[in-house]
Short mmCIF file of C-alpha atoms in Angstrom, two decimals:
data_model
loop_
_atom_site.label_atom_id
_atom_site.label_comp_id
_atom_site.label_asym_id
_atom_site.label_seq_id
_atom_site.Cartn_x
_atom_site.Cartn_y
_atom_site.Cartn_z
CA MET A 1496 36.22 -12.84 30.94
CA LYS A 1497 34.36 -16.10 31.30
CA VAL A 1498 32.58 -17.43 28.22
CA THR A 1499 29.99 -20.14 28.80
CA PRO A 1500 28.80 -22.10 25.75
CA LEU A 1501 25.07 -22.85 25.88
CA THR A 1502 24.05 -25.64 23.57
CA SER A 1503 20.55 -26.69 24.62
CA PRO A 1504 17.52 -24.72 23.43
CA SER A 1505 15.94 -25.55 26.80
CA ASN A 1506 18.72 -23.86 28.77
CA PRO A 1507 16.99 -21.64 31.39
CA LEU A 1508 18.64 -18.43 30.16
CA LEU A 1509 17.63 -19.06 26.54
CA LYS A 1510 14.07 -19.88 27.61
CA HIS A 1511 14.04 -16.68 29.66
CA ILE A 1512 15.18 -14.70 26.60
CA ARG A 1513 12.55 -16.20 24.33
CA GLY A 1514 9.99 -15.36 27.01
CA LEU A 1515 11.10 -11.71 26.91
CA GLN A 1516 9.98 -11.50 23.29
CA GLN A 1517 6.45 -11.40 24.79
CA ARG A 1518 5.13 -8.24 26.39
CA SER A 1519 3.38 -10.09 29.24
CA PHE A 1520 6.66 -11.59 30.43
CA ARG A 1521 8.51 -8.28 30.02
CA ASP A 1522 5.85 -6.55 32.13
CA LYS A 1523 6.02 -9.24 34.82
CA SER A 1524 9.81 -9.52 35.01
CA ARG A 1525 10.51 -5.81 34.35
CA GLN A 1526 13.30 -6.95 32.06
CA PHE A 1527 13.82 -6.51 28.31
CA LEU A 1528 16.10 -7.40 25.42
CA ILE A 1529 18.61 -5.16 23.68
CA GLU A 1530 19.83 -6.31 20.28
CA GLY A 1531 23.09 -5.23 18.69
CA PRO A 1532 26.37 -3.91 20.11
CA LYS A 1533 25.66 -0.25 19.41
CA VAL A 1534 22.39 -0.03 21.34
CA ILE A 1535 23.84 -2.15 24.17
CA ALA A 1536 26.73 0.29 24.48
CA GLU A 1537 24.23 3.18 24.58
CA ALA A 1538 22.30 1.41 27.34
CA LEU A 1539 25.44 0.89 29.40
CA SER A 1540 26.53 4.48 29.05
CA ALA A 1541 23.04 5.58 30.15
CA GLY A 1542 23.30 3.46 33.30
CA ILE A 1543 20.89 0.68 32.29
CA GLU A 1544 21.58 -2.43 34.35
CA ILE A 1545 22.52 -5.37 32.13
CA LYS A 1546 21.82 -8.83 33.53
CA ASP A 1547 23.17 -11.15 30.83
CA VAL A 1548 24.88 -10.95 27.47
CA VAL A 1549 24.62 -13.64 24.78
CA ILE A 1550 26.71 -13.66 21.63
CA SER A 1551 26.56 -15.79 18.50
CA GLN A 1552 29.34 -18.11 17.44
CA SER A 1553 30.17 -16.12 14.32
CA TYR A 1554 30.22 -12.82 16.22
CA TRP A 1555 32.62 -14.38 18.71
CA GLN A 1556 34.83 -15.72 15.94
CA SER A 1557 34.89 -12.39 14.12
CA GLY A 1558 36.81 -11.00 17.08
CA THR A 1559 34.99 -7.67 16.79
CA ILE A 1560 33.49 -7.78 20.25
CA ALA A 1561 33.17 -4.22 21.37
CA HIS A 1562 35.25 -3.04 24.28
CA GLU A 1563 32.10 -1.81 26.04
CA LEU A 1564 30.75 -5.34 26.05
CA ASN A 1565 33.71 -6.73 27.88
CA PHE A 1566 31.59 -8.33 30.58
CA ASN A 1567 32.87 -10.75 33.15
CA ARG A 1568 30.39 -13.29 31.91
CA LEU A 1569 29.24 -13.99 28.37
CA SER A 1570 27.10 -16.81 27.03
CA LEU A 1571 27.95 -18.19 23.63
CA VAL A 1572 25.42 -19.91 21.35
CA GLU A 1573 25.41 -21.39 17.86
CA ASP A 1574 24.19 -18.99 15.15
CA LYS A 1575 21.06 -21.05 14.54
CA LEU A 1576 20.09 -20.92 18.20
CA PHE A 1577 20.98 -17.23 18.34
CA ALA A 1578 18.61 -16.45 15.46
CA GLU A 1579 15.69 -17.69 17.59
CA LEU A 1580 16.52 -15.19 20.32
CA ILE A 1581 16.46 -12.16 18.07
CA THR A 1582 13.44 -10.37 16.64
CA THR A 1583 15.13 -7.83 14.37
CA GLU A 1584 18.29 -8.64 12.38
CA SER A 1585 19.90 -11.86 13.51
CA SER A 1586 23.19 -10.66 12.03
CA CYS A 1587 23.70 -8.30 14.96
CA GLY A 1588 25.42 -11.13 16.85
CA VAL A 1589 24.96 -9.84 20.38
CA LEU A 1590 21.98 -9.63 22.70
CA ALA A 1591 21.61 -8.34 26.24
CA VAL A 1592 19.02 -8.95 28.93
CA ALA A 1593 18.50 -5.73 30.87
CA HIS A 1594 16.40 -4.39 33.71
CA GLN A 1595 13.75 -1.83 32.77
CA PRO A 1596 14.61 1.45 34.53
CA ALA A 1597 12.15 2.77 37.11
CA GLU A 1598 9.68 5.38 35.89
CA ASN A 1599 9.47 8.70 37.65
CA GLU A 1600 6.60 11.05 36.86
CA SER A 1601 8.36 14.16 38.06
CA SER A 1602 11.29 13.57 35.65
CA LEU A 1603 8.88 14.42 32.81
CA PHE A 1604 8.70 18.00 34.00
CA ALA A 1605 12.31 18.55 35.01
CA SER A 1606 13.15 20.89 32.11
CA SER A 1607 11.54 24.28 31.66
CA PRO A 1608 9.44 25.20 29.74
CA ALA A 1609 8.30 21.58 29.60
CA LEU A 1610 7.66 19.93 26.22
CA VAL A 1611 5.98 16.56 26.71
CA VAL A 1612 4.92 14.16 23.95
CA ILE A 1613 1.84 12.02 24.63
CA ALA A 1614 1.76 8.99 22.31
CA GLU A 1615 -1.86 7.75 22.34
CA ASN A 1616 -2.44 4.27 21.01
CA ILE A 1617 0.55 4.24 18.62
CA GLN A 1618 0.78 0.71 17.22
CA ASP A 1619 3.83 0.48 15.00
CA PRO A 1620 7.11 -0.23 16.85
CA GLY A 1621 9.15 1.57 14.18
CA ASN A 1622 6.99 4.67 14.53
CA LEU A 1623 7.30 4.67 18.32
CA GLY A 1624 11.06 4.18 18.12
CA THR A 1625 11.36 7.11 15.71
CA ILE A 1626 9.12 9.28 17.93
CA ILE A 1627 11.37 8.55 20.94
CA ARG A 1628 14.56 9.21 18.96
CA THR A 1629 13.21 12.46 17.53
CA SER A 1630 11.82 13.64 20.89
CA LEU A 1631 15.27 13.32 22.41
CA ALA A 1632 16.85 15.20 19.48
CA ALA A 1633 14.31 18.02 19.91
CA GLU A 1634 15.03 18.22 23.65
CA ALA A 1635 11.51 17.22 24.64
CA SER A 1636 11.29 16.87 28.42
CA GLY A 1637 9.71 13.44 28.24
CA ILE A 1638 7.14 11.16 26.71
CA ILE A 1639 3.97 9.53 28.01
CA LEU A 1640 2.90 6.31 26.31
CA THR A 1641 -0.77 5.63 26.96
CA LYS A 1642 -1.98 2.15 27.83
CA GLY A 1643 -2.92 1.26 24.24
CA THR A 1644 0.50 2.18 22.84
CA VAL A 1645 3.03 -0.48 21.84
CA ASP A 1646 5.46 -1.47 24.62
CA PRO A 1647 8.60 0.74 24.52
CA TYR A 1648 10.58 -2.35 25.55
CA ASN A 1649 9.46 -4.23 22.44
CA PRO A 1650 12.80 -5.18 20.82
CA LYS A 1651 11.85 -3.38 17.58
CA VAL A 1652 11.17 -0.15 19.47
CA VAL A 1653 14.42 -0.55 21.41
CA ARG A 1654 16.29 -0.94 18.15
CA SER A 1655 14.65 1.89 16.20
CA ALA A 1656 14.90 4.34 19.12
CA ALA A 1657 18.68 3.89 18.74
CA GLY A 1658 19.64 4.57 22.35
CA ALA A 1659 17.24 7.48 22.90
CA LEU A 1660 14.96 5.18 24.93
CA PHE A 1661 17.56 5.21 27.72
CA LYS A 1662 17.94 8.97 27.84
CA LEU A 1663 14.41 10.32 27.59
CA PRO A 1664 12.14 10.36 30.69
CA LEU A 1665 9.25 8.03 29.91
CA ILE A 1666 6.00 7.04 31.61
CA THR A 1667 3.72 4.16 30.68
CA GLY A 1668 0.49 2.66 31.96
CA LEU A 1669 -1.75 5.75 32.11
CA THR A 1670 -4.94 6.08 30.10
CA ILE A 1671 -5.16 9.06 27.78
CA ASP A 1672 -7.50 10.79 30.25
CA GLU A 1673 -5.05 10.25 33.11
CA SER A 1674 -2.17 11.45 30.90
CA ILE A 1675 -3.93 14.69 30.06
CA LYS A 1676 -4.87 15.21 33.70
CA LEU A 1677 -1.25 14.68 34.76
CA VAL A 1678 0.18 17.27 32.37
CA LYS A 1679 -2.60 19.75 33.16
CA ASN A 1680 -1.77 19.38 36.86
CA HIS A 1681 1.69 20.60 35.91
CA GLN A 1682 0.21 23.64 34.11
CA LEU A 1683 1.00 22.48 30.57
CA GLN A 1684 -1.24 23.46 27.66
CA VAL A 1685 -2.42 20.31 25.87
CA LEU A 1686 -2.56 20.38 22.08
CA ALA A 1687 -3.99 17.52 20.04
CA CYS A 1688 -2.15 17.16 16.73
CA CYS A 1689 -4.67 16.12 14.12
CA GLN A 1690 -5.45 16.56 10.46
CA GLY A 1691 -8.12 19.11 9.74
CA ALA A 1692 -7.65 21.26 12.86
CA SER A 1693 -8.25 24.91 12.02
CA GLN A 1694 -5.10 26.19 13.75
CA LEU A 1695 -1.83 25.47 11.97
CA TYR A 1696 1.03 24.30 14.15
CA TRP A 1697 3.24 27.30 13.45
CA ASP A 1698 0.52 29.63 14.77
CA ALA A 1699 0.40 27.92 18.17
CA ASN A 1700 2.48 29.40 20.99
CA LEU A 1701 4.85 26.52 21.62
CA LYS A 1702 7.05 28.58 23.92
CA LEU A 1703 4.53 27.86 26.67
CA PRO A 1704 4.91 24.66 28.69
CA THR A 1705 3.23 22.27 26.26
CA ALA A 1706 2.09 18.68 25.87
CA LEU A 1707 1.57 17.51 22.27
CA VAL A 1708 -0.80 14.57 21.80
CA PHE A 1709 -0.31 12.29 18.79
CA GLY A 1710 -2.88 9.61 18.02
CA ASN A 1711 -3.19 6.22 16.42
CA GLU A 1712 -1.79 5.78 12.89
CA GLY A 1713 -5.13 4.96 11.31
CA GLN A 1714 -7.84 6.32 13.57
CA GLY A 1715 -6.42 9.44 15.19
CA PHE A 1716 -8.28 10.31 18.40
CA LYS A 1717 -11.71 9.81 19.89
CA ALA A 1718 -13.84 12.94 20.04
CA GLU A 1719 -13.77 12.79 23.86
CA THR A 1720 -9.97 12.98 23.83
CA ARG A 1721 -10.03 16.05 21.62
CA GLU A 1722 -12.47 17.70 24.00
CA LEU A 1723 -10.10 17.21 26.93
CA CYS A 1724 -7.36 19.11 25.12
CA ASP A 1725 -6.91 22.88 25.19
CA GLY A 1726 -6.64 23.10 21.43
CA GLU A 1727 -5.92 21.31 18.19
CA ILE A 1728 -3.19 21.94 15.66
CA ALA A 1729 -2.67 20.64 12.13
CA ILE A 1730 0.15 20.38 9.61
CA PRO A 1731 -1.00 21.84 6.28
CA MET A 1732 -0.56 19.40 3.44
CA SER A 1733 -0.75 19.21 -0.32
CA ALA A 1734 -4.23 18.25 -1.51
CA LYS A 1735 -2.55 15.43 -3.47
CA SER A 1736 -1.23 13.91 -0.27
CA GLU A 1737 -3.26 11.61 1.90
CA SER A 1738 -1.41 11.89 5.17
CA LEU A 1739 1.95 12.11 6.88
CA ASN A 1740 3.43 9.32 8.92
CA VAL A 1741 2.72 9.98 12.63
CA ALA A 1742 6.43 9.91 13.55
CA MET A 1743 7.09 12.49 10.83
CA ALA A 1744 4.27 14.68 12.14
CA THR A 1745 5.78 14.47 15.63
CA GLY A 1746 9.19 15.58 14.34
CA ILE A 1747 7.81 18.49 12.34
CA ILE A 1748 5.83 19.91 15.27
CA LEU A 1749 8.57 19.28 17.85
CA PHE A 1750 11.11 21.14 15.75
CA ALA A 1751 8.66 24.00 15.29
CA ALA A 1752 8.77 24.22 19.09
CA VAL A 1753 12.59 24.13 18.99
CA GLN A 1754 12.54 26.97 16.47
CA GLN A 1755 10.12 29.08 18.54
CA ARG A 1756 12.20 28.47 21.67
CA ARG A 1757 15.59 29.31 20.14
CA PRO A 1758 17.69 31.60 22.31
CA GLU A 1759 17.35 34.74 20.16
CA ASN A 1760 13.56 34.44 20.48
CA GLN A 1761 13.66 34.61 24.28
CA SER A 1762 12.76 37.98 25.74
CA MET B 1158 -14.11 -10.34 -15.58
CA LYS B 1159 -11.96 -13.26 -16.52
CA VAL B 1160 -10.04 -15.02 -13.75
CA THR B 1161 -7.21 -17.32 -14.85
CA PRO B 1162 -5.85 -19.74 -12.24
CA LEU B 1163 -2.06 -20.12 -12.48
CA THR B 1164 -0.78 -23.23 -10.76
CA SER B 1165 2.78 -23.72 -11.99
CA PRO B 1166 5.65 -21.78 -10.41
CA SER B 1167 7.26 -21.77 -13.86
CA ASN B 1168 4.34 -19.96 -15.48
CA PRO B 1169 5.84 -17.12 -17.57
CA LEU B 1170 3.93 -14.37 -15.76
CA LEU B 1171 5.01 -15.63 -12.35
CA LYS B 1172 8.61 -15.90 -13.53
CA HIS B 1173 8.36 -12.37 -14.89
CA ILE B 1174 7.07 -11.14 -11.52
CA ARG B 1175 9.84 -12.84 -9.57
CA GLY B 1176 12.30 -11.25 -12.02
CA LEU B 1177 10.87 -7.82 -11.20
CA GLN B 1178 12.01 -8.22 -7.61
CA GLN B 1179 15.50 -7.52 -9.01
CA ARG B 1180 16.54 -4.01 -9.95
CA SER B 1181 18.40 -5.09 -13.09
CA PHE B 1182 15.25 -6.60 -14.58
CA ARG B 1183 13.12 -3.62 -13.54
CA ASP B 1184 15.60 -1.28 -15.22
CA LYS B 1185 15.63 -3.37 -18.40
CA SER B 1186 11.88 -3.92 -18.68
CA ARG B 1187 10.88 -0.50 -17.29
CA GLN B 1188 8.22 -2.32 -15.29
CA PHE B 1189 7.71 -2.69 -11.55
CA LEU B 1190 5.53 -4.35 -8.91
CA ILE B 1191 2.86 -2.73 -6.78
CA GLU B 1192 1.78 -4.64 -3.69
CA GLY B 1193 -1.54 -4.21 -1.92
CA PRO B 1194 -4.94 -2.93 -3.08
CA LYS B 1195 -4.54 0.57 -1.66
CA VAL B 1196 -1.33 1.45 -3.48
CA ILE B 1197 -2.61 -0.17 -6.69
CA ALA B 1198 -5.72 2.02 -6.52
CA GLU B 1199 -3.48 5.08 -6.03
CA ALA B 1200 -1.44 4.07 -9.07
CA LEU B 1201 -4.53 3.70 -11.21
CA SER B 1202 -5.93 7.05 -10.16
CA ALA B 1203 -2.58 8.65 -11.00
CA GLY B 1204 -2.67 7.17 -14.50
CA ILE B 1205 -0.02 4.48 -14.06
CA GLU B 1206 -0.46 1.80 -16.70
CA ILE B 1207 -1.10 -1.59 -15.11
CA LYS B 1208 -0.14 -4.62 -17.18
CA ASP B 1209 -1.23 -7.55 -15.00
CA VAL B 1210 -2.93 -8.18 -11.67
CA VAL B 1211 -2.39 -11.30 -9.58
CA ILE B 1212 -4.44 -12.14 -6.51
CA SER B 1213 -4.08 -14.82 -3.87
CA GLN B 1214 -6.63 -17.55 -3.31
CA SER B 1215 -7.59 -16.30 0.14
CA TYR B 1216 -7.95 -12.72 -1.07
CA TRP B 1217 -10.23 -13.93 -3.85
CA GLN B 1218 -12.29 -15.98 -1.41
CA SER B 1219 -12.60 -13.11 1.05
CA GLY B 1220 -14.68 -11.34 -1.59
CA THR B 1221 -13.15 -8.01 -0.62
CA ILE B 1222 -11.69 -7.27 -4.03
CA ALA B 1223 -11.70 -3.52 -4.38
CA HIS B 1224 -13.90 -1.99 -7.03
CA GLU B 1225 -10.90 -0.18 -8.48
CA LEU B 1226 -9.24 -3.50 -9.20
CA ASN B 1227 -12.09 -4.78 -11.29
CA PHE B 1228 -9.89 -5.59 -14.25
CA ASN B 1229 -10.94 -7.55 -17.27
CA ARG B 1230 -8.26 -10.05 -16.55
CA LEU B 1231 -7.00 -11.34 -13.21
CA SER B 1232 -4.62 -14.16 -12.43
CA LEU B 1233 -5.31 -16.26 -9.37
CA VAL B 1234 -2.61 -18.18 -7.48
CA GLU B 1235 -2.44 -20.32 -4.34
CA ASP B 1236 -1.40 -18.42 -1.20
CA LYS B 1237 1.90 -20.26 -0.99
CA LEU B 1238 2.82 -19.34 -4.55
CA PHE B 1239 1.61 -15.78 -3.97
CA ALA B 1240 3.93 -15.39 -0.98
CA GLU B 1241 6.92 -15.92 -3.29
CA LEU B 1242 5.86 -13.00 -5.47
CA ILE B 1243 5.65 -10.49 -2.66
CA THR B 1244 8.52 -8.78 -0.90
CA THR B 1245 6.65 -6.89 1.82
CA GLU B 1246 3.61 -8.34 3.61
CA SER B 1247 2.26 -11.41 1.87
CA SER B 1248 -1.10 -10.82 3.54
CA CYS B 1249 -1.85 -8.00 1.11
CA GLY B 1250 -3.36 -10.53 -1.33
CA VAL B 1251 -3.02 -8.51 -4.53
CA LEU B 1252 -0.10 -7.59 -6.72
CA ALA B 1253 0.12 -5.58 -9.94
CA VAL B 1254 2.71 -5.40 -12.69
CA ALA B 1255 2.94 -1.83 -13.93
CA HIS B 1256 4.88 0.23 -16.43
CA GLN B 1257 7.30 2.79 -15.00
CA PRO B 1258 6.15 6.26 -16.05
CA ALA B 1259 8.44 8.28 -18.30
CA GLU B 1260 10.71 10.80 -16.57
CA ASN B 1261 10.59 14.41 -17.58
CA GLU B 1262 13.26 16.80 -16.33
CA SER B 1263 11.22 19.93 -16.88
CA SER B 1264 8.39 18.61 -14.66
CA LEU B 1265 10.74 19.06 -11.71
CA PHE B 1266 10.60 22.82 -12.15
CA ALA B 1267 6.94 23.23 -13.04
CA SER B 1268 5.92 24.84 -9.75
CA SER B 1269 7.23 28.20 -8.63
CA PRO B 1270 9.24 28.89 -6.54
CA ALA B 1271 10.71 25.45 -7.11
CA LEU B 1272 11.52 23.21 -4.13
CA VAL B 1273 13.49 20.17 -5.27
CA VAL B 1274 14.79 17.37 -3.06
CA ILE B 1275 18.04 15.68 -4.11
CA ALA B 1276 18.40 12.28 -2.46
CA GLU B 1277 22.11 11.40 -2.69
CA ASN B 1278 23.02 7.78 -2.09
CA ILE B 1279 20.07 7.01 0.21
CA GLN B 1280 20.15 3.27 0.87
CA ASP B 1281 17.16 2.31 2.98
CA PRO B 1282 13.94 1.71 0.99
CA GLY B 1283 11.77 2.74 3.93
CA ASN B 1284 13.66 6.03 4.24
CA LEU B 1285 13.32 6.77 0.53
CA GLY B 1286 9.60 5.93 0.59
CA THR B 1287 9.08 8.26 3.54
CA ILE B 1288 11.09 11.01 1.83
CA ILE B 1289 8.89 10.72 -1.28
CA ARG B 1290 5.66 10.68 0.75
CA THR B 1291 6.74 13.68 2.82
CA SER B 1292 8.00 15.63 -0.21
CA LEU B 1293 4.57 15.33 -1.80
CA ALA B 1294 2.86 16.43 1.44
CA ALA B 1295 5.13 19.49 1.60
CA GLU B 1296 4.36 20.36 -2.03
CA ALA B 1297 7.94 19.89 -3.16
CA SER B 1298 8.15 20.34 -6.93
CA GLY B 1299 10.02 17.10 -7.43
CA ILE B 1300 12.80 14.80 -6.38
CA ILE B 1301 16.10 13.76 -7.94
CA LEU B 1302 17.46 10.37 -6.91
CA THR B 1303 21.17 10.17 -7.66
CA LYS B 1304 22.68 7.06 -9.20
CA GLY B 1305 23.73 5.54 -5.87
CA THR B 1306 20.26 5.85 -4.32
CA VAL B 1307 17.98 2.84 -3.90
CA ASP B 1308 15.61 2.22 -6.84
CA PRO B 1309 12.29 4.09 -6.36
CA TYR B 1310 10.59 1.09 -7.98
CA ASN B 1311 11.90 -1.27 -5.32
CA PRO B 1312 8.67 -2.83 -3.94
CA LYS B 1313 9.48 -1.64 -0.42
CA VAL B 1314 9.87 1.95 -1.60
CA VAL B 1315 6.65 1.68 -3.60
CA ARG B 1316 4.84 0.47 -0.50
CA SER B 1317 6.25 2.97 1.97
CA ALA B 1318 5.75 5.93 -0.39
CA ALA B 1319 2.03 5.10 -0.12
CA GLY B 1320 0.98 6.40 -3.53
CA ALA B 1321 3.11 9.55 -3.46
CA LEU B 1322 5.56 7.93 -5.89
CA PHE B 1323 2.96 8.30 -8.64
CA LYS B 1324 2.24 11.95 -8.02
CA LEU B 1325 5.64 13.53 -7.46
CA PRO B 1326 7.87 14.38 -10.46
CA LEU B 1327 10.94 12.21 -10.16
CA ILE B 1328 14.26 11.88 -11.99
CA THR B 1329 16.80 9.08 -11.64
CA GLY B 1330 20.15 8.18 -13.17
CA LEU B 1331 22.09 11.41 -12.66
CA THR B 1332 25.26 11.60 -10.60
CA ILE B 1333 25.27 14.07 -7.73
CA ASP B 1334 27.40 16.46 -9.79
CA GLU B 1335 24.96 16.29 -12.71
CA SER B 1336 22.03 16.76 -10.34
CA ILE B 1337 23.50 19.91 -8.82
CA LYS B 1338 24.35 21.24 -12.28
CA LEU B 1339 20.79 20.61 -13.47
CA VAL B 1340 19.15 22.54 -10.63
CA LYS B 1341 21.69 25.35 -10.86
CA ASN B 1342 20.88 25.67 -14.57
CA HIS B 1343 17.31 26.36 -13.43
CA GLN B 1344 18.56 29.07 -11.03
CA LEU B 1345 17.90 27.17 -7.82
CA GLN B 1346 20.07 27.73 -4.75
CA VAL B 1347 21.52 24.40 -3.63
CA LEU B 1348 21.70 23.71 0.12
CA ALA B 1349 23.40 20.64 1.55
CA CYS B 1350 21.62 19.46 4.69
CA CYS B 1351 24.25 18.14 7.06
CA GLN B 1352 25.04 17.90 10.73
CA GLY B 1353 27.49 20.48 11.95
CA ALA B 1354 26.78 23.18 9.36
CA SER B 1355 27.08 26.62 10.91
CA GLN B 1356 23.80 27.94 9.45
CA LEU B 1357 20.63 26.58 11.03
CA TYR B 1358 17.85 25.62 8.63
CA TRP B 1359 15.40 28.21 9.92
CA ASP B 1360 17.88 30.99 9.11
CA ALA B 1361 18.14 30.02 5.43
CA ASN B 1362 15.91 31.86 2.97
CA LEU B 1363 13.79 28.96 1.75
CA LYS B 1364 11.38 31.24 -0.11
CA LEU B 1365 13.92 31.32 -2.93
CA PRO B 1366 13.82 28.56 -5.56
CA THR B 1367 15.72 25.89 -3.65
CA ALA B 1368 17.19 22.42 -3.99
CA LEU B 1369 17.83 20.59 -0.71
CA VAL B 1370 20.46 17.84 -0.81
CA PHE B 1371 20.21 14.96 1.68
CA GLY B 1372 23.01 12.42 1.92
CA ASN B 1373 23.64 8.83 2.80
CA GLU B 1374 22.33 7.57 6.16
CA GLY B 1375 25.75 6.74 7.56
CA GLN B 1376 28.29 8.77 5.65
CA GLY B 1377 26.58 12.01 4.68
CA PHE B 1378 28.33 13.70 1.73
CA LYS B 1379 31.75 13.77 0.21
CA ALA B 1380 33.62 17.06 0.70
CA GLU B 1381 33.51 17.67 -3.08
CA THR B 1382 29.72 17.52 -3.04
CA ARG B 1383 29.52 20.07 -0.25
CA GLU B 1384 31.81 22.37 -2.23
CA LEU B 1385 29.46 22.28 -5.22
CA CYS B 1386 26.56 23.52 -3.07
CA ASP B 1387 25.78 27.18 -2.39
CA GLY B 1388 25.52 26.59 1.34
CA GLU B 1389 24.99 24.14 4.14
CA ILE B 1390 22.25 24.00 6.73
CA ALA B 1391 21.87 21.97 9.90
CA ILE B 1392 19.12 20.96 12.29
CA PRO B 1393 20.18 21.81 15.87
CA MET B 1394 19.97 18.82 18.14
CA SER B 1395 20.22 17.90 21.79
CA ALA B 1396 23.77 17.01 22.81
CA LYS B 1397 22.36 13.72 24.14
CA SER B 1398 21.16 12.76 20.69
CA GLU B 1399 23.37 11.13 18.13
CA SER B 1400 21.47 11.92 14.94
CA LEU B 1401 18.10 12.17 13.29
CA ASN B 1402 16.83 9.72 10.71
CA VAL B 1403 17.45 11.19 7.22
CA ALA B 1404 13.75 10.99 6.28
CA MET B 1405 12.89 12.89 9.45
CA ALA B 1406 15.50 15.54 8.64
CA THR B 1407 13.97 15.92 5.17
CA GLY B 1408 10.50 16.45 6.61
CA ILE B 1409 11.64 18.99 9.18
CA ILE B 1410 13.45 21.14 6.61
CA LEU B 1411 10.76 20.81 3.92
CA PHE B 1412 8.08 21.97 6.33
CA ALA B 1413 10.27 24.88 7.40
CA ALA B 1414 10.10 25.87 3.71
CA VAL B 1415 6.32 25.41 3.75
CA GLN B 1416 6.14 27.67 6.80
CA GLN B 1417 8.34 30.36 5.22
CA ARG B 1418 6.31 30.21 2.02
CA ARG B 1419 2.86 30.42 3.65
CA PRO B 1420 0.56 32.94 1.98
CA GLU B 1421 0.65 35.58 4.72
CA ASN B 1422 4.45 35.69 4.39
CA GLN B 1423 4.29 36.62 0.69
CA SER B 1424 4.84 40.25 -0.02
#
């Protein structure tokens, strides 16, 4: 293994990494950052192509470098310089530059009956990460992130999705109208999940091929979006409670689908 | 309304506030901090006694001070000084010092059939806040936080619980053994929620008076804790998925109880 110490903040690789903290540069280069040994190992095992790995001095000295990260080529930087490369916890000690995997629309519908999550205009990276992680756990077939939604390759999303980002089919760049059209073309029912809908989620038939639409944390959906959907479902809540977190709402409804689809319910 | 400018970092109130960032001082004084106008308004409407309110210069100048915060006495500090008082987002501009409400064991069992959450050794403030917020939404009767669990009056918990902290009966300071004994004395069944349990959560009878025990993010429970419970339930998960966030698991199981207990299921 070759370890190259990088000492100048203006080193091209370090400049490239700092650039990847910005969405515009991630979109242009189709690369992204993965922070922490655990998520990097998940990426590798999912076949994500890693371009470069940078480790901090103290991580290197600790001797705990994970077997999975035994690359031919590592770059080593001082802790202070490393902290500038990282957007979550600088203590993680290891950072990878990776290529964004290609998107493939048909992969969204590969499992049957399909269960697709449409994340419309979700803003909080932690929420999106949790939605991705939970969608994988609930065996959703895939997730569509509409144009207004936070970038799934934002380092905070990558971290909070905890590896699920690399295993769940994912499409970006469509508007909400295009997203709904796409899933309808594949014969999915489209249900908008929103407070105040008259149908409760457990009364919907989630055994059917289904797309669940979850909206922005504060604003929910536009009326026009709701009209494009086949129906609306709500989670009933205590009158004392103002709202549920959108990631939590996603998990509750996805697992209601898991429950409805359990083997002993198939006939 | 009287507005008192505080300019010295060593002002007794500002020292008191910085002290309240530490659990030991919160425990001793039985006071805590509430950050942001929205959560302060929630606290007031829930009858929490507010002792002092501090606002930042720029918040004061913005003229957006909420009606609910129209106290007789406000302290005003420079933005830079304000930032040192706040542990979450310093942009919130307003901070209150409040008295911790008294705990009352019997309030945990006031609703029938009881549905109590036992949070055992939960470490992440965001997780605990989400568990509290979701428990209120699901009409849980109350929550027990065992001794090892993060302080519910940690400012980050206060913020992420989004007001629910003030509306949900809550008990702290018991060990896990004492917590289980307490709920068993009130004739609740005690179910440990853990990965790998043979019973799935939807097969448990959650219409019965029930306590649900959720364990530490990384370690789960000790074997002795599981032995004290009446049963164990699991959330089935995709083989590709490593785990669910503990707050998410809490929400999924609590809403399964809501679904089982819905009016048309009562006979």
